mmCIF file of C-alpha atoms in Angstrom:
data_model
loop_
_atom_site.group_PDB
_atom_site.id
_atom_site.type_symbol
_atom_site.label_atom_id
_atom_site.label_comp_id
_atom_site.label_asym_id
_atom_site.label_seq_id
_atom_site.Cartn_x
_atom_site.Cartn_y
_atom_site.Cartn_z
ATOM 1 C CA UNK A 1 57.832 6.197 28.304
ATOM 2 C CA UNK A 2 54.379 7.190 29.722
ATOM 3 C CA UNK A 3 53.387 6.126 32.910
ATOM 4 C CA UNK A 4 49.414 6.624 33.596
ATOM 5 C CA UNK A 5 48.242 6.676 37.325
ATOM 6 C CA UNK A 6 44.681 6.386 37.377
ATOM 7 C CA UNK A 7 40.816 4.542 37.224
ATOM 8 C CA UNK A 8 39.858 1.274 35.633
ATOM 9 C CA UNK A 9 36.173 0.319 35.387
ATOM 10 C CA UNK A 10 34.262 -1.917 34.621
ATOM 11 C CA UNK A 11 32.013 0.120 31.827
ATOM 12 C CA UNK A 12 28.348 -0.807 31.192
ATOM 13 C CA UNK A 13 26.291 0.645 28.717
ATOM 14 C CA UNK A 14 22.442 1.313 27.569
ATOM 15 C CA UNK A 15 21.521 2.975 24.614
ATOM 16 C CA UNK A 16 18.471 4.890 24.428
ATOM 17 C CA UNK A 17 16.633 6.501 21.838
ATOM 18 C CA UNK A 18 17.131 9.431 23.674
ATOM 19 C CA UNK A 19 18.554 10.226 27.413
ATOM 20 C CA UNK A 20 15.470 10.891 29.782
ATOM 21 C CA UNK A 21 14.650 13.381 32.649
ATOM 22 C CA UNK A 22 15.240 13.463 35.806
ATOM 23 C CA UNK A 23 12.754 10.795 37.306
ATOM 24 C CA UNK A 24 11.827 9.631 33.874
ATOM 25 C CA UNK A 25 12.277 5.778 32.371
ATOM 26 C CA UNK A 26 12.908 5.172 29.289
ATOM 27 C CA UNK A 27 12.730 2.214 27.273
ATOM 28 C CA UNK A 28 17.081 0.726 26.140
ATOM 29 C CA UNK A 29 17.946 -0.351 22.867
ATOM 30 C CA UNK A 30 21.170 -2.804 23.290
ATOM 31 C CA UNK A 31 23.265 -3.486 26.255
ATOM 32 C CA UNK A 32 26.729 -3.846 26.327
ATOM 33 C CA UNK A 33 29.906 -4.553 29.069
ATOM 34 C CA UNK A 34 33.392 -2.989 28.139
ATOM 35 C CA UNK A 35 36.803 -2.354 29.763
ATOM 36 C CA UNK A 36 36.486 1.721 31.109
ATOM 37 C CA UNK A 37 37.870 4.264 33.599
ATOM 38 C CA UNK A 38 39.406 7.612 32.409
ATOM 39 C CA UNK A 39 42.983 6.342 33.261
ATOM 40 C CA UNK A 40 42.774 3.031 32.211
ATOM 41 C CA UNK A 41 41.070 4.671 28.372
ATOM 42 C CA UNK A 42 44.211 7.032 28.115
ATOM 43 C CA UNK A 43 46.968 4.566 28.276
ATOM 44 C CA UNK A 44 45.336 2.073 25.808
ATOM 45 C CA UNK A 45 45.016 5.543 23.334
ATOM 46 C CA UNK A 46 48.649 5.768 24.023
ATOM 47 C CA UNK A 47 49.728 2.631 23.886
ATOM 48 C CA UNK A 48 47.564 2.226 19.938
ATOM 49 C CA UNK A 49 49.411 5.872 19.544
ATOM 50 C CA UNK A 50 52.736 3.672 19.844
ATOM 51 C CA UNK A 51 54.426 4.993 22.620
ATOM 52 C CA UNK A 52 55.394 2.528 25.495
ATOM 53 C CA UNK A 53 53.213 2.256 28.690
ATOM 54 C CA UNK A 54 52.982 1.106 32.086
ATOM 55 C CA UNK A 55 49.702 1.800 34.225
ATOM 56 C CA UNK A 56 49.257 2.288 37.837
ATOM 57 C CA UNK A 57 45.889 1.225 39.152
ATOM 58 C CA UNK A 58 44.033 -1.514 41.349
ATOM 59 C CA UNK A 59 41.221 -3.455 40.652
ATOM 60 C CA UNK A 60 39.043 -5.802 42.229
ATOM 61 C CA UNK A 61 39.198 -9.403 43.084
ATOM 62 C CA UNK A 62 36.056 -9.843 41.588
ATOM 63 C CA UNK A 63 34.763 -11.205 37.711
ATOM 64 C CA UNK A 64 35.195 -7.389 36.615
ATOM 65 C CA UNK A 65 38.685 -7.762 37.744
ATOM 66 C CA UNK A 66 40.496 -9.534 34.203
ATOM 67 C CA UNK A 67 37.961 -8.171 31.758
ATOM 68 C CA UNK A 68 39.131 -4.626 32.931
ATOM 69 C CA UNK A 69 42.497 -5.236 32.412
ATOM 70 C CA UNK A 70 41.763 -7.468 28.474
ATOM 71 C CA UNK A 71 42.610 -5.042 26.252
ATOM 72 C CA UNK A 72 45.388 -3.252 28.097
ATOM 73 C CA UNK A 73 47.255 -6.764 28.111
ATOM 74 C CA UNK A 74 46.504 -7.456 24.692
ATOM 75 C CA UNK A 75 47.763 -4.036 24.083
ATOM 76 C CA UNK A 76 50.880 -4.826 26.082
ATOM 77 C CA UNK A 77 50.247 -1.553 27.972
ATOM 78 C CA UNK A 78 52.678 -2.652 31.595
ATOM 79 C CA UNK A 79 50.269 -4.306 34.148
ATOM 80 C CA UNK A 80 52.883 -4.544 36.861
ATOM 81 C CA UNK A 81 52.169 -1.388 39.276
ATOM 82 C CA UNK A 82 48.260 -2.686 39.156
ATOM 83 C CA UNK A 83 47.075 -3.113 42.412
ATOM 84 C CA UNK A 84 44.740 -6.487 43.240
ATOM 85 C CA UNK A 85 42.178 -5.611 46.161
ATOM 86 C CA UNK A 86 39.812 -6.976 48.542
ATOM 87 C CA UNK A 87 37.850 -3.903 47.602
ATOM 88 C CA UNK A 88 35.153 -4.477 43.726
ATOM 89 C CA UNK A 89 36.245 -3.102 40.633
ATOM 90 C CA UNK A 90 35.009 0.229 40.105
ATOM 91 C CA UNK A 91 32.391 0.917 37.288
ATOM 92 C CA UNK A 92 30.931 3.170 35.409
ATOM 93 C CA UNK A 93 27.111 3.331 34.572
ATOM 94 C CA UNK A 94 26.761 4.375 31.179
ATOM 95 C CA UNK A 95 23.825 5.990 28.755
ATOM 96 C CA UNK A 96 23.845 6.534 25.154
ATOM 97 C CA UNK A 97 20.660 8.650 23.656
ATOM 98 C CA UNK A 98 19.831 9.029 20.005
ATOM 99 C CA UNK A 99 22.368 12.024 19.025
ATOM 100 C CA UNK A 100 25.685 9.826 20.663
ATOM 101 C CA UNK A 101 25.710 12.226 24.032
ATOM 102 C CA UNK A 102 25.696 10.356 27.105
ATOM 103 C CA UNK A 103 25.451 10.162 30.653
ATOM 104 C CA UNK A 104 26.944 8.441 33.257
ATOM 105 C CA UNK A 105 27.573 7.567 36.535
ATOM 106 C CA UNK A 106 30.797 6.555 38.110
ATOM 107 C CA UNK A 107 31.481 3.930 40.847
ATOM 108 C CA UNK A 108 35.014 4.222 41.772
ATOM 109 C CA UNK A 109 35.106 0.810 43.940
ATOM 110 C CA UNK A 110 39.307 -0.268 44.207
ATOM 111 C CA UNK A 111 39.838 3.000 41.667
ATOM 112 C CA UNK A 112 39.435 4.616 45.816
ATOM 113 C CA UNK A 113 42.417 2.472 47.376
ATOM 114 C CA UNK A 114 45.252 4.084 44.986
ATOM 115 C CA UNK A 115 47.596 5.008 47.284
ATOM 116 C CA UNK A 116 49.782 8.475 47.898
ATOM 117 C CA UNK A 117 52.241 5.222 47.821
ATOM 118 C CA UNK A 118 51.751 3.388 44.684
ATOM 119 C CA UNK A 119 52.148 7.474 43.166
ATOM 120 C CA UNK A 120 55.159 7.528 44.942
ATOM 121 C CA UNK A 121 56.865 4.349 43.640
ATOM 122 C CA UNK A 122 54.978 4.920 40.674
ATOM 123 C CA UNK A 123 57.244 8.412 40.122
ATOM 124 C CA UNK A 124 60.271 6.499 42.250
ATOM 125 C CA UNK A 125 60.815 4.558 38.811
ATOM 126 C CA UNK A 126 60.600 7.595 36.418
ATOM 127 C CA UNK A 127 63.478 8.780 34.379
ATOM 128 C CA UNK A 128 63.416 13.002 32.932
ATOM 129 C CA UNK A 129 61.587 13.985 30.318
ATOM 130 C CA UNK A 130 59.388 10.665 30.929
ATOM 131 C CA UNK A 131 55.656 11.845 30.497
ATOM 132 C CA UNK A 132 52.556 10.908 33.509
ATOM 133 C CA UNK A 133 49.258 11.504 32.927
ATOM 134 C CA UNK A 134 45.957 11.644 35.522
ATOM 135 C CA UNK A 135 43.114 12.108 36.277
ATOM 136 C CA UNK A 136 40.422 12.824 39.014
ATOM 137 C CA UNK A 137 39.132 8.997 39.090
ATOM 138 C CA UNK A 138 41.378 8.009 42.202
ATOM 139 C CA UNK A 139 42.244 10.149 45.538
ATOM 140 C CA UNK A 140 43.127 13.965 44.871
ATOM 141 C CA UNK A 141 45.491 13.160 47.490
ATOM 142 C CA UNK A 142 46.944 10.806 45.321
ATOM 143 C CA UNK A 143 47.177 12.832 42.359
ATOM 144 C CA UNK A 144 48.642 15.664 44.237
ATOM 145 C CA UNK A 145 50.935 13.291 46.231
ATOM 146 C CA UNK A 146 52.024 11.607 41.934
ATOM 147 C CA UNK A 147 52.080 16.045 40.709
ATOM 148 C CA UNK A 148 54.567 16.883 43.067
ATOM 149 C CA UNK A 149 56.826 14.398 43.063
ATOM 150 C CA UNK A 150 56.909 14.195 39.767
ATOM 151 C CA UNK A 151 58.076 18.129 39.674
ATOM 152 C CA UNK A 152 60.993 17.763 41.985
ATOM 153 C CA UNK A 153 62.369 14.699 39.006
ATOM 154 C CA UNK A 154 61.296 16.869 35.603
ATOM 155 C CA UNK A 155 58.984 14.835 34.531
ATOM 156 C CA UNK A 156 56.531 15.783 32.304
ATOM 157 C CA UNK A 157 52.362 16.520 33.944
ATOM 158 C CA UNK A 158 49.906 16.288 31.522
ATOM 159 C CA UNK A 159 46.588 16.368 33.675
ATOM 160 C CA UNK A 160 42.843 16.300 32.884
ATOM 161 C CA UNK A 161 40.198 17.824 34.929
ATOM 162 C CA UNK A 162 37.863 14.895 34.216
ATOM 163 C CA UNK A 163 35.791 14.158 36.144
ATOM 164 C CA UNK A 164 34.824 17.404 36.978
ATOM 165 C CA UNK A 165 35.553 17.736 41.061
ATOM 166 C CA UNK A 166 36.121 20.265 43.795
ATOM 167 C CA UNK A 167 39.531 19.398 43.666
ATOM 168 C CA UNK A 168 40.381 20.571 40.012
ATOM 169 C CA UNK A 169 41.414 23.834 39.869
ATOM 170 C CA UNK A 170 43.639 22.782 42.919
ATOM 171 C CA UNK A 171 45.475 20.112 41.575
ATOM 172 C CA UNK A 172 45.841 21.797 38.073
ATOM 173 C CA UNK A 173 47.840 24.297 39.048
ATOM 174 C CA UNK A 174 49.946 21.818 39.654
ATOM 175 C CA UNK A 175 50.629 19.805 36.193
ATOM 176 C CA UNK A 176 52.841 21.052 33.303
ATOM 177 C CA UNK A 177 49.820 20.886 30.819
ATOM 178 C CA UNK A 178 46.080 20.805 31.688
ATOM 179 C CA UNK A 179 43.370 19.696 28.646
ATOM 180 C CA UNK A 180 40.089 20.811 30.372
ATOM 181 C CA UNK A 181 36.531 20.602 27.951
ATOM 182 C CA UNK A 182 34.615 23.544 28.523
ATOM 183 C CA UNK A 183 33.055 23.197 31.451
ATOM 184 C CA UNK A 184 36.313 21.923 33.106
ATOM 185 C CA UNK A 185 37.463 25.206 31.742
ATOM 186 C CA UNK A 186 35.301 27.507 33.312
ATOM 187 C CA UNK A 187 36.418 26.225 36.427
ATOM 188 C CA UNK A 188 39.965 26.726 36.161
ATOM 189 C CA UNK A 189 39.316 30.908 34.301
ATOM 190 C CA UNK A 190 36.677 31.720 37.268
ATOM 191 C CA UNK A 191 34.076 32.755 35.641
ATOM 192 C CA UNK A 192 32.040 32.181 32.107
ATOM 193 C CA UNK A 193 32.884 31.538 28.940
ATOM 194 C CA UNK A 194 30.104 33.243 26.824
ATOM 195 C CA UNK A 195 31.855 32.735 22.944
ATOM 196 C CA UNK A 196 34.939 32.006 21.491
ATOM 197 C CA UNK A 197 37.074 36.284 21.912
ATOM 198 C CA UNK A 198 35.857 35.530 26.473
ATOM 199 C CA UNK A 199 37.595 31.354 26.059
ATOM 200 C CA UNK A 200 41.161 32.522 23.942
ATOM 201 C CA UNK A 201 40.822 35.870 26.526
ATOM 202 C CA UNK A 202 40.403 33.395 29.987
ATOM 203 C CA UNK A 203 43.528 31.278 28.352
ATOM 204 C CA UNK A 204 45.995 33.862 27.774
ATOM 205 C CA UNK A 205 45.352 34.933 31.286
ATOM 206 C CA UNK A 206 46.147 31.769 32.958
ATOM 207 C CA UNK A 207 49.045 30.831 30.304
ATOM 208 C CA UNK A 208 51.318 34.057 31.245
ATOM 209 C CA UNK A 209 49.922 34.014 34.953
ATOM 210 C CA UNK A 210 51.766 30.291 35.417
ATOM 211 C CA UNK A 211 53.740 29.606 32.402
ATOM 212 C CA UNK A 212 51.332 26.060 32.304
ATOM 213 C CA UNK A 213 49.406 24.852 28.518
ATOM 214 C CA UNK A 214 46.432 24.900 28.720
ATOM 215 C CA UNK A 215 44.677 22.217 26.269
ATOM 216 C CA UNK A 216 40.317 23.357 25.809
ATOM 217 C CA UNK A 217 38.241 20.733 24.243
ATOM 218 C CA UNK A 218 35.134 21.964 22.784
ATOM 219 C CA UNK A 219 33.397 17.982 21.216
ATOM 220 C CA UNK A 220 32.647 19.006 17.443
ATOM 221 C CA UNK A 221 34.640 23.188 17.027
ATOM 222 C CA UNK A 222 37.572 20.540 17.537
ATOM 223 C CA UNK A 223 40.029 22.461 20.256
ATOM 224 C CA UNK A 224 42.023 25.009 21.037
ATOM 225 C CA UNK A 225 45.076 25.532 22.639
ATOM 226 C CA UNK A 226 48.112 28.186 24.512
ATOM 227 C CA UNK A 227 51.475 26.909 24.934
ATOM 228 C CA UNK A 228 54.545 28.726 25.351
ATOM 229 C CA UNK A 229 52.996 32.336 24.435
ATOM 230 C CA UNK A 230 51.233 31.167 21.198
ATOM 231 C CA UNK A 231 47.758 30.577 20.661
ATOM 232 C CA UNK A 232 46.683 26.855 18.769
ATOM 233 C CA UNK A 233 43.119 25.583 17.368
ATOM 234 C CA UNK A 234 42.896 22.568 15.380
ATOM 235 C CA UNK A 235 39.613 21.258 13.781
ATOM 236 C CA UNK A 236 38.906 17.422 14.091
ATOM 237 C CA UNK A 237 36.858 15.288 10.958
ATOM 238 C CA UNK A 238 33.486 16.125 10.347
ATOM 239 C CA UNK A 239 31.673 13.091 11.559
ATOM 240 C CA UNK A 240 28.163 12.538 12.394
ATOM 241 C CA UNK A 241 28.890 10.301 16.380
ATOM 242 C CA UNK A 242 27.545 7.294 17.463
ATOM 243 C CA UNK A 243 28.861 7.872 20.525
ATOM 244 C CA UNK A 244 30.766 10.409 22.716
ATOM 245 C CA UNK A 245 31.714 8.107 24.991
ATOM 246 C CA UNK A 246 35.702 7.860 25.306
ATOM 247 C CA UNK A 247 36.349 10.567 22.859
ATOM 248 C CA UNK A 248 38.417 12.781 25.037
ATOM 249 C CA UNK A 249 40.497 9.426 26.854
ATOM 250 C CA UNK A 250 41.696 8.916 22.793
ATOM 251 C CA UNK A 251 42.696 12.424 23.045
ATOM 252 C CA UNK A 252 44.882 13.028 25.991
ATOM 253 C CA UNK A 253 45.912 10.128 25.579
ATOM 254 C CA UNK A 254 47.394 10.375 21.546
ATOM 255 C CA UNK A 255 48.367 14.083 22.642
ATOM 256 C CA UNK A 256 50.198 12.269 25.386
ATOM 257 C CA UNK A 257 51.788 10.243 23.541
ATOM 258 C CA UNK A 258 52.585 11.849 20.204
ATOM 259 C CA UNK A 259 54.113 14.527 21.900
ATOM 260 C CA UNK A 260 56.538 12.360 23.980
ATOM 261 C CA UNK A 261 57.364 10.614 20.561
ATOM 262 C CA UNK A 262 58.349 14.161 19.381
ATOM 263 C CA UNK A 263 56.288 15.649 17.370
ATOM 264 C CA UNK A 264 55.518 19.601 17.244
ATOM 265 C CA UNK A 265 52.714 20.688 19.102
ATOM 266 C CA UNK A 266 50.143 21.718 16.446
ATOM 267 C CA UNK A 267 51.207 18.221 14.416
ATOM 268 C CA UNK A 268 50.183 16.519 18.553
ATOM 269 C CA UNK A 269 46.876 18.667 18.755
ATOM 270 C CA UNK A 270 45.476 18.130 15.600
ATOM 271 C CA UNK A 271 46.555 13.715 15.386
ATOM 272 C CA UNK A 272 44.840 13.923 18.594
ATOM 273 C CA UNK A 273 41.592 15.746 17.433
ATOM 274 C CA UNK A 274 41.806 13.700 14.927
ATOM 275 C CA UNK A 275 41.689 10.504 16.978
ATOM 276 C CA UNK A 276 39.098 11.800 19.135
ATOM 277 C CA UNK A 277 36.157 11.984 15.851
ATOM 278 C CA UNK A 278 37.016 8.271 15.328
ATOM 279 C CA UNK A 279 36.197 7.282 18.658
ATOM 280 C CA UNK A 280 32.813 8.431 18.523
ATOM 281 C CA UNK A 281 32.170 6.406 15.332
ATOM 282 C CA UNK A 282 32.575 3.126 17.605
ATOM 283 C CA UNK A 283 30.547 2.127 20.666
ATOM 284 C CA UNK A 284 32.212 1.729 23.441
ATOM 285 C CA UNK A 285 35.158 3.338 25.575
ATOM 286 C CA UNK A 286 37.892 1.213 24.778
ATOM 287 C CA UNK A 287 36.960 -0.323 21.314
ATOM 288 C CA UNK A 288 36.623 2.378 20.504
ATOM 289 C CA UNK A 289 40.467 3.539 20.368
ATOM 290 C CA UNK A 290 41.397 3.618 16.656
ATOM 291 C CA UNK A 291 44.523 2.299 16.426
ATOM 292 C CA UNK A 292 48.063 4.914 15.200
ATOM 293 C CA UNK A 293 47.798 3.988 11.567
ATOM 294 C CA UNK A 294 43.952 4.759 11.140
ATOM 295 C CA UNK A 295 44.500 7.760 12.692
ATOM 296 C CA UNK A 296 47.424 8.797 10.739
ATOM 297 C CA UNK A 297 45.470 8.594 7.804
ATOM 298 C CA UNK A 298 43.358 10.820 8.401
ATOM 299 C CA UNK A 299 45.389 13.816 10.218
#
């Protein structure tokens, strides 16, 4: 069983030939809305990867609430712990350039109301060995409460240090598994990471100090990790990305689900990397998340 405590958004996405410079206006080529939010994305990815998943979060009482939950509901994610509040549903404003790279501004909305009480209630119903996934689009105090409560019950915690906040490094120390991109990992390491050799040393140093599993996603260069004294790496697929929005969330959801399903860490890492690659081939965050059979044919 996987519980995801995190954000639920509607994504408003415009595509452009290239991303604008500060102060510049560029012409858009298309516009679309799609369900998103890092928490919801990761919940859907874990569900599509084959695990039983519960979503804990909040949406507003507005026109975005239903659509933001529609794909989760369709996939049979348990939504009983999603609160409906007077604050509007969270939104993400996304620009996607011609190369597939993106810029995102997130308006938390109802996500900012996700409380410590919700965190404690969620953990209270979990069992030893269950997985709890967290990100940083809900209040840091809520994430902290969940991580500390989970530790007392022997629940496996996976925290994605995105979006990068001032609390990321402190909160990461409380998780069993930490997933970061290259920029986020520099914050965790406390110094610049100019190359792969320095990254490996930093990973091994952090691991030796804390015993935690650290995973660093490298975009098209795959992923590296350290766990139980061993260094791992995995490659995704060689692709021409259409839209990278949601790729990191797909990776996280598939990693948690694969580990929860009993795969060896190296296998789980490769499966998650392949899933993240496939998510770059379809526009939108949740619409792009591949199904398990699509991923497993390519692993």
